[in-house]
Amino acid sequence: MSHTTHSPPNCLDQMSTSLPSFPAADETPLDTCVRLREIAPVVEVEFPGGVPAYLALTHNAVREILAGDNKTFLRDPKHWPALHDGSIPEDWPLRAIVEGGHMATKDGGDHRRLRGLVGKAFTPARVQALEPRVQQIVDGLLDNVIAAGDGVDLVPAFTEAMPMWVICELFGVPAEERLQMRNWTAALLAHTTPPEEAFATQDALQAYLHELVERKRRTPGDDITSGLVQARDEGDRLTTEELVGVLWLMLIAGHETTVHLLGHAIVALAQNPDQLALAKAEDRWADVVEETLRYRHSVMMTSFRFTAENVTVAGVHIPKGQAVGVVYQASGIDPAEYGESADRFDITREQSARLGFGHGPRYCVGASLARLEGRLALAALYRRLPELTLAIDPDDIPYSPSFFTVGPLSLPVTLGTVKP
């Protein structure tokens, strides 16, 4: 596909008033990005706090950037001069995400080493072995939903609880501590969280994960945390800070995204009853998961990448040392890739070339677990509650105030007929 070359001036030559805001004050982040996508495949914008960065908005631009990870596009924030030269305020609330010190901020050999350790927890065989326990968690939560009756909110009762219970079991987190884990992740990702609260939340979560690691050192179990502690203590293959960073990233990427995947799927199926009927009739819940990731991806935008050199992406020049966000939600409904029906939910759509779990060297290591959770949760939900309907107008559904992971905050429902 050919592209017209767009050359926005270097951000250092533009003051905040000349850059479009992300998001615009009167729009959702997705609406802003769809509008910006009409300007160019990659657009320079201003984040709250007067911080400039580039957004990749089309399918081809996103794919090109993902393929360049660990080479042209780096994740270590040391490659973003503006973060260190006083251009960006010390109290900028997104610093807690950008400077996380986790696997997603590593490059080259460090990234491959940590990814290899984490990948051992998500091999196809290990994920398949988790299916009975995930199904048990799903069924138990649905028992509670049914007991609550009409008007129950599926977000706290089901779409939040199920992924949190799964990731916490993988970590070896006791049941009584899981709600606090959820509260920390939600506060950390919300762009409405005041800066001082964001930093305090990050500190509290990091402190908890350090304490969990120490617990697992003293009393190891059959969980991911214990396995990583063993790798640290016996193989000397990662530091304590790297270990905690891996857990932090898995909590954010492995839990929060699945919460919103389920919420988006429930809304899309409610708005498209023909697709719901097809999924039920033909057991196409795996296709529902894939189409939801395209149609309304849980990840609005990834955490930043930084250009290692001057680079041209989809015809747009980006100078060295700039921050770039990959906007999955806008690229998933790019009409240049998916045609005029790009913004229509269709589970029969061709699955090739999807970017739902990324592309290239940073393809989502937990993709198989997310697919398993989504498929089992949706299949059980609509099997036991075949007449389930939203008790709220879709236009009135509140969504999470985040640049990064986005999904419904509340989904009150009417249950209808209940099946065992």
GROMACS .gro file of C-alpha atoms in nm:
model
  420
    1MET     CA    1   0.000   0.000   0.000
    2SER     CA    2   0.142   0.339  -0.092
    3HIS     CA    3   0.135   0.629   0.150
    4THR     CA    4   0.157   1.002   0.114
    5THR     CA    5   0.453   1.138   0.309
    6HIS     CA    6   0.349   1.348   0.607
    7SER     CA    7   0.621   1.548   0.781
    8PRO     CA    8   0.503   1.719   1.098
    9PRO     CA    9   0.768   1.950   1.242
   10ASN     CA   10   0.989   1.827   1.521
   11CYS     CA   11   0.805   1.857   1.852
   12LEU     CA   12   1.083   2.077   1.988
   13ASP     CA   13   0.989   2.338   1.725
   14GLN     CA   14   0.623   2.337   1.826
   15MET     CA   15   0.472   2.470   2.143
   16SER     CA   16   0.180   2.300   2.310
   17THR     CA   17  -0.081   2.520   2.147
   18SER     CA   18   0.011   2.390   1.799
   19LEU     CA   19  -0.025   2.019   1.877
   20PRO     CA   20  -0.358   1.838   1.895
   21SER     CA   21  -0.443   1.727   2.245
   22PHE     CA   22  -0.475   1.361   2.331
   23PRO     CA   23  -0.750   1.307   2.409
   24ALA     CA   24  -0.953   1.611   2.311
   25ALA     CA   25  -1.150   1.750   2.603
   26ASP     CA   26  -1.489   1.671   2.449
   27GLU     CA   27  -1.407   1.325   2.308
   28THR     CA   28  -1.321   0.976   2.421
   29PRO     CA   29  -0.959   0.874   2.350
   30LEU     CA   30  -1.081   0.644   2.072
   31ASP     CA   31  -1.285   0.917   1.903
   32THR     CA   32  -0.983   1.148   1.917
   33CYS     CA   33  -0.758   0.884   1.763
   34VAL     CA   34  -1.003   0.798   1.485
   35ARG     CA   35  -1.021   1.167   1.398
   36LEU     CA   36  -0.642   1.200   1.405
   37ARG     CA   37  -0.604   0.892   1.186
   38GLU     CA   38  -0.764   1.092   0.904
   39ILE     CA   39  -0.474   1.339   0.927
   40ALA     CA   40  -0.189   1.088   0.895
   41PRO     CA   41  -0.093   0.730   0.990
   42VAL     CA   42   0.129   0.874   1.265
   43VAL     CA   43   0.044   1.206   1.434
   44GLU     CA   44   0.230   1.411   1.693
   45VAL     CA   45   0.008   1.504   1.987
   46GLU     CA   46   0.026   1.660   2.330
   47PHE     CA   47  -0.054   1.454   2.637
   48PRO     CA   48  -0.187   1.616   2.955
   49GLY     CA   49   0.091   1.805   3.125
   50GLY     CA   50   0.219   1.947   2.796
   51VAL     CA   51   0.412   1.632   2.702
   52PRO     CA   52   0.453   1.572   2.326
   53ALA     CA   53   0.458   1.224   2.173
   54TYR     CA   54   0.366   1.048   1.850
   55LEU     CA   55   0.069   0.813   1.804
   56ALA     CA   56   0.067   0.534   1.545
   57LEU     CA   57  -0.295   0.501   1.435
   58THR     CA   58  -0.322   0.274   1.130
   59HIS     CA   59  -0.283  -0.101   1.096
   60ASN     CA   60   0.026  -0.072   0.876
   61ALA     CA   61   0.194   0.189   1.097
   62VAL     CA   62   0.135  -0.020   1.409
   63ARG     CA   63   0.263  -0.338   1.245
   64GLU     CA   64   0.573  -0.159   1.119
   65ILE     CA   65   0.656  -0.030   1.466
   66LEU     CA   66   0.594  -0.365   1.635
   67ALA     CA   67   0.826  -0.534   1.385
   68GLY     CA   68   1.097  -0.279   1.473
   69ASP     CA   69   1.092  -0.346   1.848
   70ASN     CA   70   1.436  -0.403   2.007
   71LYS     CA   71   1.598  -0.234   1.706
   72THR     CA   72   1.459   0.095   1.580
   73PHE     CA   73   1.207   0.132   1.862
   74LEU     CA   74   1.338   0.085   2.213
   75ARG     CA   75   1.150   0.056   2.541
   76ASP     CA   76   1.405   0.171   2.798
   77PRO     CA   77   1.303   0.527   2.903
   78LYS     CA   78   1.668   0.632   2.910
   79HIS     CA   79   1.625   0.673   2.533
   80TRP     CA   80   1.372   0.955   2.584
   81PRO     CA   81   1.579   1.269   2.645
   82ALA     CA   82   1.276   1.481   2.734
   83LEU     CA   83   1.217   1.263   3.039
   84HIS     CA   84   1.556   1.357   3.183
   85ASP     CA   85   1.634   1.710   3.063
   86GLY     CA   86   1.361   1.893   3.253
   87SER     CA   87   1.118   1.912   2.961
   88ILE     CA   88   0.872   1.682   3.136
   89PRO     CA   89   0.758   1.770   3.490
   90GLU     CA   90   0.879   1.545   3.770
   91ASP     CA   91   0.518   1.503   3.885
   92TRP     CA   92   0.389   1.396   3.543
   93PRO     CA   93   0.142   1.119   3.640
   94LEU     CA   94   0.242   0.884   3.357
   95ARG     CA   95   0.599   0.861   3.487
   96ALA     CA   96   0.490   0.573   3.710
   97ILE     CA   97   0.404   0.372   3.398
   98VAL     CA   98   0.691   0.489   3.175
   99GLU     CA   99   0.960   0.431   3.437
  100GLY     CA  100   0.820   0.103   3.564
  101GLY     CA  101   1.146  -0.092   3.539
  102HIS     CA  102   0.959  -0.402   3.419
  103MET     CA  103   1.017  -0.641   3.131
  104ALA     CA  104   0.837  -0.413   2.884
  105THR     CA  105   1.101  -0.144   2.947
  106LYS     CA  106   1.390  -0.379   2.865
  107ASP     CA  107   1.559  -0.414   2.528
  108GLY     CA  108   1.780  -0.664   2.349
  109GLY     CA  109   1.933  -0.944   2.553
  110ASP     CA  110   1.773  -0.836   2.880
  111HIS     CA  111   1.428  -0.852   2.723
  112ARG     CA  112   1.494  -1.192   2.566
  113ARG     CA  113   1.627  -1.332   2.895
  114LEU     CA  114   1.328  -1.218   3.099
  115ARG     CA  115   1.081  -1.317   2.830
  116GLY     CA  116   1.231  -1.666   2.823
  117LEU     CA  117   1.179  -1.707   3.196
  118VAL     CA  118   0.820  -1.583   3.185
  119GLY     CA  119   0.744  -1.788   2.875
  120LYS     CA  120   0.800  -2.109   3.068
  121ALA     CA  121   0.486  -2.032   3.269
  122PHE     CA  122   0.274  -1.997   2.954
  123THR     CA  123   0.370  -2.290   2.735
  124PRO     CA  124   0.073  -2.448   2.552
  125ALA     CA  125   0.094  -2.753   2.780
  126ARG     CA  126   0.091  -2.549   3.100
  127VAL     CA  127  -0.195  -2.331   2.982
  128GLN     CA  128  -0.398  -2.636   2.879
  129ALA     CA  129  -0.337  -2.785   3.225
  130LEU     CA  130  -0.490  -2.469   3.377
  131GLU     CA  131  -0.823  -2.516   3.196
  132PRO     CA  132  -1.001  -2.721   3.466
  133ARG     CA  133  -0.910  -2.467   3.737
  134VAL     CA  134  -1.007  -2.168   3.522
  135GLN     CA  135  -1.339  -2.338   3.447
  136GLN     CA  136  -1.391  -2.397   3.817
  137ILE     CA  137  -1.329  -2.029   3.893
  138VAL     CA  138  -1.570  -1.924   3.617
  139ASP     CA  139  -1.843  -2.156   3.738
  140GLY     CA  140  -1.808  -2.044   4.099
  141LEU     CA  141  -1.833  -1.678   4.006
  142LEU     CA  142  -2.139  -1.745   3.790
  143ASP     CA  143  -2.303  -1.917   4.087
  144ASN     CA  144  -2.258  -1.588   4.274
  145VAL     CA  145  -2.392  -1.384   3.981
  146ILE     CA  146  -2.704  -1.598   3.965
  147ALA     CA  147  -2.753  -1.579   4.341
  148ALA     CA  148  -2.735  -1.197   4.324
  149GLY     CA  149  -3.020  -1.186   4.070
  150ASP     CA  150  -3.133  -0.918   3.828
  151GLY     CA  151  -2.942  -0.593   3.843
  152VAL     CA  152  -2.612  -0.758   3.937
  153ASP     CA  153  -2.313  -0.569   3.797
  154LEU     CA  154  -2.105  -0.811   3.590
  155VAL     CA  155  -1.789  -0.602   3.617
  156PRO     CA  156  -1.707  -0.654   3.986
  157ALA     CA  157  -1.893  -0.984   4.003
  158PHE     CA  158  -1.746  -1.150   3.694
  159THR     CA  159  -1.532  -0.965   3.438
  160GLU     CA  160  -1.297  -0.821   3.704
  161ALA     CA  161  -1.307  -1.109   3.946
  162MET     CA  162  -1.231  -1.395   3.708
  163PRO     CA  163  -0.900  -1.266   3.559
  164MET     CA  164  -0.787  -1.137   3.899
  165TRP     CA  165  -0.852  -1.474   4.062
  166VAL     CA  166  -0.662  -1.651   3.782
  167ILE     CA  167  -0.356  -1.425   3.784
  168CYS     CA  168  -0.346  -1.422   4.164
  169GLU     CA  169  -0.357  -1.801   4.174
  170LEU     CA  170  -0.070  -1.808   3.926
  171PHE     CA  171   0.121  -1.568   4.151
  172GLY     CA  172   0.029  -1.750   4.471
  173VAL     CA  173  -0.157  -1.450   4.619
  174PRO     CA  174  -0.395  -1.538   4.906
  175ALA     CA  175  -0.766  -1.482   4.838
  176GLU     CA  176  -0.802  -1.213   5.104
  177GLU     CA  177  -0.537  -0.996   4.933
  178ARG     CA  178  -0.676  -1.004   4.579
  179LEU     CA  179  -0.921  -0.714   4.603
  180GLN     CA  180  -0.638  -0.483   4.707
  181MET     CA  181  -0.440  -0.596   4.402
  182ARG     CA  182  -0.734  -0.500   4.182
  183ASN     CA  183  -0.770  -0.160   4.346
  184TRP     CA  184  -0.402  -0.083   4.296
  185THR     CA  185  -0.402  -0.171   3.925
  186ALA     CA  186  -0.718   0.031   3.857
  187ALA     CA  187  -0.580   0.341   4.031
  188LEU     CA  188  -0.242   0.313   3.861
  189LEU     CA  189  -0.389   0.301   3.510
  190ALA     CA  190  -0.650   0.576   3.549
  191HIS     CA  191  -0.534   0.905   3.397
  192THR     CA  192  -0.767   1.083   3.642
  193THR     CA  193  -0.561   0.960   3.937
  194PRO     CA  194  -0.376   1.260   4.091
  195PRO     CA  195   0.004   1.239   4.045
  196GLU     CA  196   0.078   1.200   4.414
  197GLU     CA  197  -0.173   0.915   4.438
  198ALA     CA  198  -0.032   0.746   4.127
  199PHE     CA  199   0.320   0.747   4.274
  200ALA     CA  200   0.194   0.629   4.612
  201THR     CA  201  -0.001   0.348   4.444
  202GLN     CA  202   0.304   0.239   4.247
  203ASP     CA  203   0.513   0.237   4.565
  204ALA     CA  204   0.250   0.035   4.753
  205LEU     CA  205   0.216  -0.222   4.475
  206GLN     CA  206   0.594  -0.257   4.440
  207ALA     CA  207   0.630  -0.297   4.816
  208TYR     CA  208   0.361  -0.567   4.819
  209LEU     CA  209   0.530  -0.758   4.534
  210HIS     CA  210   0.865  -0.741   4.714
  211GLU     CA  211   0.699  -0.880   5.025
  212LEU     CA  212   0.532  -1.156   4.819
  213VAL     CA  213   0.869  -1.253   4.674
  214GLU     CA  214   1.017  -1.277   5.023
  215ARG     CA  215   0.724  -1.492   5.136
  216LYS     CA  216   0.778  -1.729   4.844
  217ARG     CA  217   1.150  -1.745   4.921
  218ARG     CA  218   1.070  -1.863   5.274
  219THR     CA  219   0.779  -2.089   5.178
  220PRO     CA  220   0.781  -2.175   4.806
  221GLY     CA  221   0.476  -2.315   4.635
  222ASP     CA  222   0.367  -2.436   4.293
  223ASP     CA  223   0.327  -2.088   4.144
  224ILE     CA  224   0.499  -1.847   3.907
  225THR     CA  225   0.642  -1.630   4.186
  226SER     CA  226   0.813  -1.928   4.349
  227GLY     CA  227   0.952  -2.037   4.013
  228LEU     CA  228   1.099  -1.694   3.947
  229VAL     CA  229   1.245  -1.679   4.297
  230GLN     CA  230   1.415  -2.011   4.230
  231ALA     CA  231   1.554  -1.874   3.903
  232ARG     CA  232   1.689  -1.575   4.094
  233ASP     CA  233   1.840  -1.770   4.384
  234GLU     CA  234   1.972  -2.079   4.206
  235GLY     CA  235   2.042  -1.968   3.853
  236ASP     CA  236   2.134  -1.602   3.917
  237ARG     CA  237   1.945  -1.517   3.597
  238LEU     CA  238   1.750  -1.217   3.723
  239THR     CA  239   1.772  -0.961   4.000
  240THR     CA  240   1.506  -0.904   4.264
  241GLU     CA  241   1.408  -0.579   4.093
  242GLU     CA  242   1.369  -0.762   3.762
  243LEU     CA  243   1.163  -1.032   3.932
  244VAL     CA  244   0.928  -0.775   4.085
  245GLY     CA  245   0.911  -0.595   3.750
  246VAL     CA  246   0.804  -0.916   3.576
  247LEU     CA  247   0.526  -0.969   3.830
  248TRP     CA  248   0.415  -0.605   3.794
  249LEU     CA  249   0.391  -0.633   3.417
  250MET     CA  250   0.208  -0.964   3.428
  251LEU     CA  251  -0.043  -0.817   3.672
  252ILE     CA  252  -0.113  -0.519   3.445
  253ALA     CA  253  -0.094  -0.694   3.109
  254GLY     CA  254  -0.226  -1.032   3.218
  255HIS     CA  255  -0.517  -0.921   3.429
  256GLU     CA  256  -0.639  -0.574   3.336
  257THR     CA  257  -0.653  -0.648   2.964
  258THR     CA  258  -0.862  -0.962   3.013
  259VAL     CA  259  -1.104  -0.771   3.240
  260HIS     CA  260  -1.174  -0.529   2.958
  261LEU     CA  261  -1.172  -0.796   2.687
  262LEU     CA  262  -1.467  -0.964   2.859
  263GLY     CA  263  -1.649  -0.635   2.913
  264HIS     CA  264  -1.608  -0.526   2.552
  265ALA     CA  265  -1.726  -0.867   2.429
  266ILE     CA  266  -2.043  -0.857   2.642
  267VAL     CA  267  -2.129  -0.509   2.513
  268ALA     CA  268  -2.057  -0.602   2.150
  269LEU     CA  269  -2.270  -0.916   2.172
  270ALA     CA  270  -2.556  -0.720   2.331
  271GLN     CA  271  -2.542  -0.473   2.043
  272ASN     CA  272  -2.516  -0.746   1.779
  273PRO     CA  273  -2.770  -1.018   1.864
  274ASP     CA  274  -2.716  -1.192   1.532
  275GLN     CA  275  -2.350  -1.247   1.623
  276LEU     CA  276  -2.448  -1.370   1.969
  277ALA     CA  277  -2.691  -1.619   1.816
  278LEU     CA  278  -2.418  -1.743   1.579
  279ALA     CA  279  -2.167  -1.782   1.861
  280LYS     CA  280  -2.417  -1.985   2.063
  281ALA     CA  281  -2.528  -2.201   1.773
  282GLU     CA  282  -2.179  -2.284   1.646
  283ASP     CA  283  -1.973  -2.257   1.967
  284ARG     CA  284  -1.767  -1.975   1.817
  285TRP     CA  285  -1.645  -1.819   2.140
  286ALA     CA  286  -1.283  -1.827   2.026
  287ASP     CA  287  -1.387  -1.615   1.727
  288VAL     CA  288  -1.571  -1.377   1.961
  289VAL     CA  289  -1.245  -1.326   2.151
  290GLU     CA  290  -1.045  -1.254   1.836
  291GLU     CA  291  -1.303  -1.018   1.689
  292THR     CA  292  -1.339  -0.831   2.018
  293LEU     CA  293  -0.964  -0.772   2.024
  294ARG     CA  294  -0.988  -0.618   1.679
  295TYR     CA  295  -1.312  -0.428   1.725
  296ARG     CA  296  -1.253  -0.284   2.073
  297HIS     CA  297  -0.909  -0.381   2.194
  298SER     CA  298  -0.854  -0.373   2.570
  299VAL     CA  299  -0.534  -0.179   2.507
  300MET     CA  300  -0.614   0.171   2.392
  301MET     CA  301  -0.246   0.252   2.361
  302THR     CA  302   0.072   0.072   2.460
  303SER     CA  303   0.327   0.226   2.691
  304PHE     CA  304   0.579   0.430   2.495
  305ARG     CA  305   0.852   0.319   2.262
  306PHE     CA  306   1.144   0.552   2.188
  307THR     CA  307   1.308   0.607   1.852
  308ALA     CA  308   1.673   0.497   1.848
  309GLU     CA  309   1.735   0.698   1.530
  310ASN     CA  310   1.552   0.916   1.283
  311VAL     CA  311   1.288   0.692   1.129
  312THR     CA  312   1.005   0.704   0.878
  313VAL     CA  313   0.691   0.505   0.961
  314ALA     CA  314   0.413   0.475   0.704
  315GLY     CA  315   0.553   0.782   0.531
  316VAL     CA  316   0.577   0.993   0.849
  317HIS     CA  317   0.914   1.119   0.973
  318ILE     CA  318   0.984   1.076   1.346
  319PRO     CA  319   1.309   1.221   1.484
  320LYS     CA  320   1.545   1.029   1.708
  321GLY     CA  321   1.466   1.030   2.079
  322GLN     CA  322   1.088   1.071   2.051
  323ALA     CA  323   0.816   0.883   2.239
  324VAL     CA  324   0.575   0.679   2.026
  325GLY     CA  325   0.249   0.519   2.138
  326VAL     CA  326   0.092   0.233   1.943
  327VAL     CA  327  -0.287   0.275   1.935
  328TYR     CA  328  -0.440  -0.073   1.904
  329GLN     CA  329  -0.801   0.046   1.921
  330ALA     CA  330  -0.769   0.282   1.623
  331SER     CA  331  -0.562   0.042   1.413
  332GLY     CA  332  -0.811  -0.241   1.473
  333ILE     CA  333  -1.088  -0.049   1.298
  334ASP     CA  334  -0.872   0.095   1.021
  335PRO     CA  335  -1.082   0.091   0.701
  336ALA     CA  336  -0.765   0.076   0.492
  337GLU     CA  337  -0.708  -0.273   0.634
  338TYR     CA  338  -1.061  -0.397   0.709
  339GLY     CA  339  -1.269  -0.213   0.451
  340GLU     CA  340  -1.596  -0.031   0.492
  341SER     CA  341  -1.711  -0.282   0.753
  342ALA     CA  342  -1.415  -0.208   0.982
  343ASP     CA  343  -1.637  -0.074   1.259
  344ARG     CA  344  -1.883  -0.364   1.243
  345PHE     CA  345  -1.855  -0.653   1.489
  346ASP     CA  346  -1.840  -0.971   1.279
  347ILE     CA  347  -1.709  -1.298   1.424
  348THR     CA  348  -1.692  -1.455   1.077
  349ARG     CA  349  -1.430  -1.202   0.966
  350GLU     CA  350  -1.101  -1.335   0.825
  351GLN     CA  351  -0.853  -1.377   1.111
  352SER     CA  352  -0.525  -1.330   0.924
  353ALA     CA  353  -0.304  -1.027   0.983
  354ARG     CA  354  -0.466  -0.949   1.320
  355LEU     CA  355  -0.259  -0.757   1.574
  356GLY     CA  356  -0.468  -0.840   1.879
  357PHE     CA  357  -0.175  -0.988   2.069
  358GLY     CA  358   0.093  -0.782   1.901
  359HIS     CA  359   0.349  -0.875   1.640
  360GLY     CA  360   0.720  -0.937   1.624
  361PRO     CA  361   0.962  -0.989   1.916
  362ARG     CA  362   0.717  -0.862   2.178
  363TYR     CA  363   0.419  -1.075   2.079
  364CYS     CA  364   0.213  -1.124   2.395
  365VAL     CA  365   0.367  -1.405   2.599
  366GLY     CA  366   0.033  -1.465   2.775
  367ALA     CA  367  -0.181  -1.480   2.460
  368SER     CA  368  -0.273  -1.845   2.506
  369LEU     CA  369  -0.393  -1.786   2.863
  370ALA     CA  370  -0.597  -1.479   2.763
  371ARG     CA  371  -0.763  -1.675   2.484
  372LEU     CA  372  -0.842  -1.959   2.724
  373GLU     CA  373  -0.992  -1.726   2.985
  374GLY     CA  374  -1.200  -1.537   2.730
  375ARG     CA  375  -1.333  -1.848   2.561
  376LEU     CA  376  -1.426  -2.029   2.883
  377ALA     CA  377  -1.579  -1.723   3.051
  378LEU     CA  378  -1.799  -1.621   2.759
  379ALA     CA  379  -1.909  -1.975   2.676
  380ALA     CA  380  -2.014  -2.042   3.036
  381LEU     CA  381  -2.180  -1.702   3.080
  382TYR     CA  382  -2.413  -1.744   2.783
  383ARG     CA  383  -2.466  -2.117   2.837
  384ARG     CA  384  -2.595  -2.063   3.190
  385LEU     CA  385  -2.767  -1.730   3.115
  386PRO     CA  386  -2.887  -1.766   2.755
  387GLU     CA  387  -3.128  -1.469   2.785
  388LEU     CA  388  -2.879  -1.234   2.949
  389THR     CA  389  -2.940  -0.869   2.856
  390LEU     CA  390  -2.789  -0.537   2.958
  391ALA     CA  391  -2.996  -0.341   3.209
  392ILE     CA  392  -2.829  -0.018   3.093
  393ASP     CA  393  -2.830   0.168   2.763
  394PRO     CA  394  -2.493   0.102   2.593
  395ASP     CA  395  -2.450   0.479   2.552
  396ASP     CA  396  -2.467   0.517   2.930
  397ILE     CA  397  -2.196   0.262   3.012
  398PRO     CA  398  -1.905   0.429   3.195
  399TYR     CA  399  -1.556   0.344   3.070
  400SER     CA  400  -1.224   0.341   3.252
  401PRO     CA  401  -1.041   0.676   3.240
  402SER     CA  402  -0.713   0.543   3.104
  403PHE     CA  403  -0.490   0.604   2.802
  404PHE     CA  404  -0.364   0.248   2.820
  405THR     CA  405  -0.630  -0.011   2.905
  406VAL     CA  406  -0.993   0.077   2.842
  407GLY     CA  407  -1.315  -0.106   2.916
  408PRO     CA  408  -1.659  -0.088   3.084
  409LEU     CA  409  -1.661   0.003   3.452
  410SER     CA  410  -2.018  -0.114   3.510
  411LEU     CA  411  -2.244  -0.367   3.335
  412PRO     CA  412  -2.572  -0.419   3.524
  413VAL     CA  413  -2.769  -0.701   3.364
  414THR     CA  414  -3.102  -0.881   3.363
  415LEU     CA  415  -3.043  -1.254   3.390
  416GLY     CA  416  -3.351  -1.409   3.230
  417THR     CA  417  -3.366  -1.790   3.226
  418VAL     CA  418  -3.103  -1.960   3.438
  419LYS     CA  419  -2.960  -2.297   3.343
  420PRO     CA  420  -2.742  -2.524   3.559
   0.00000   0.00000   0.00000
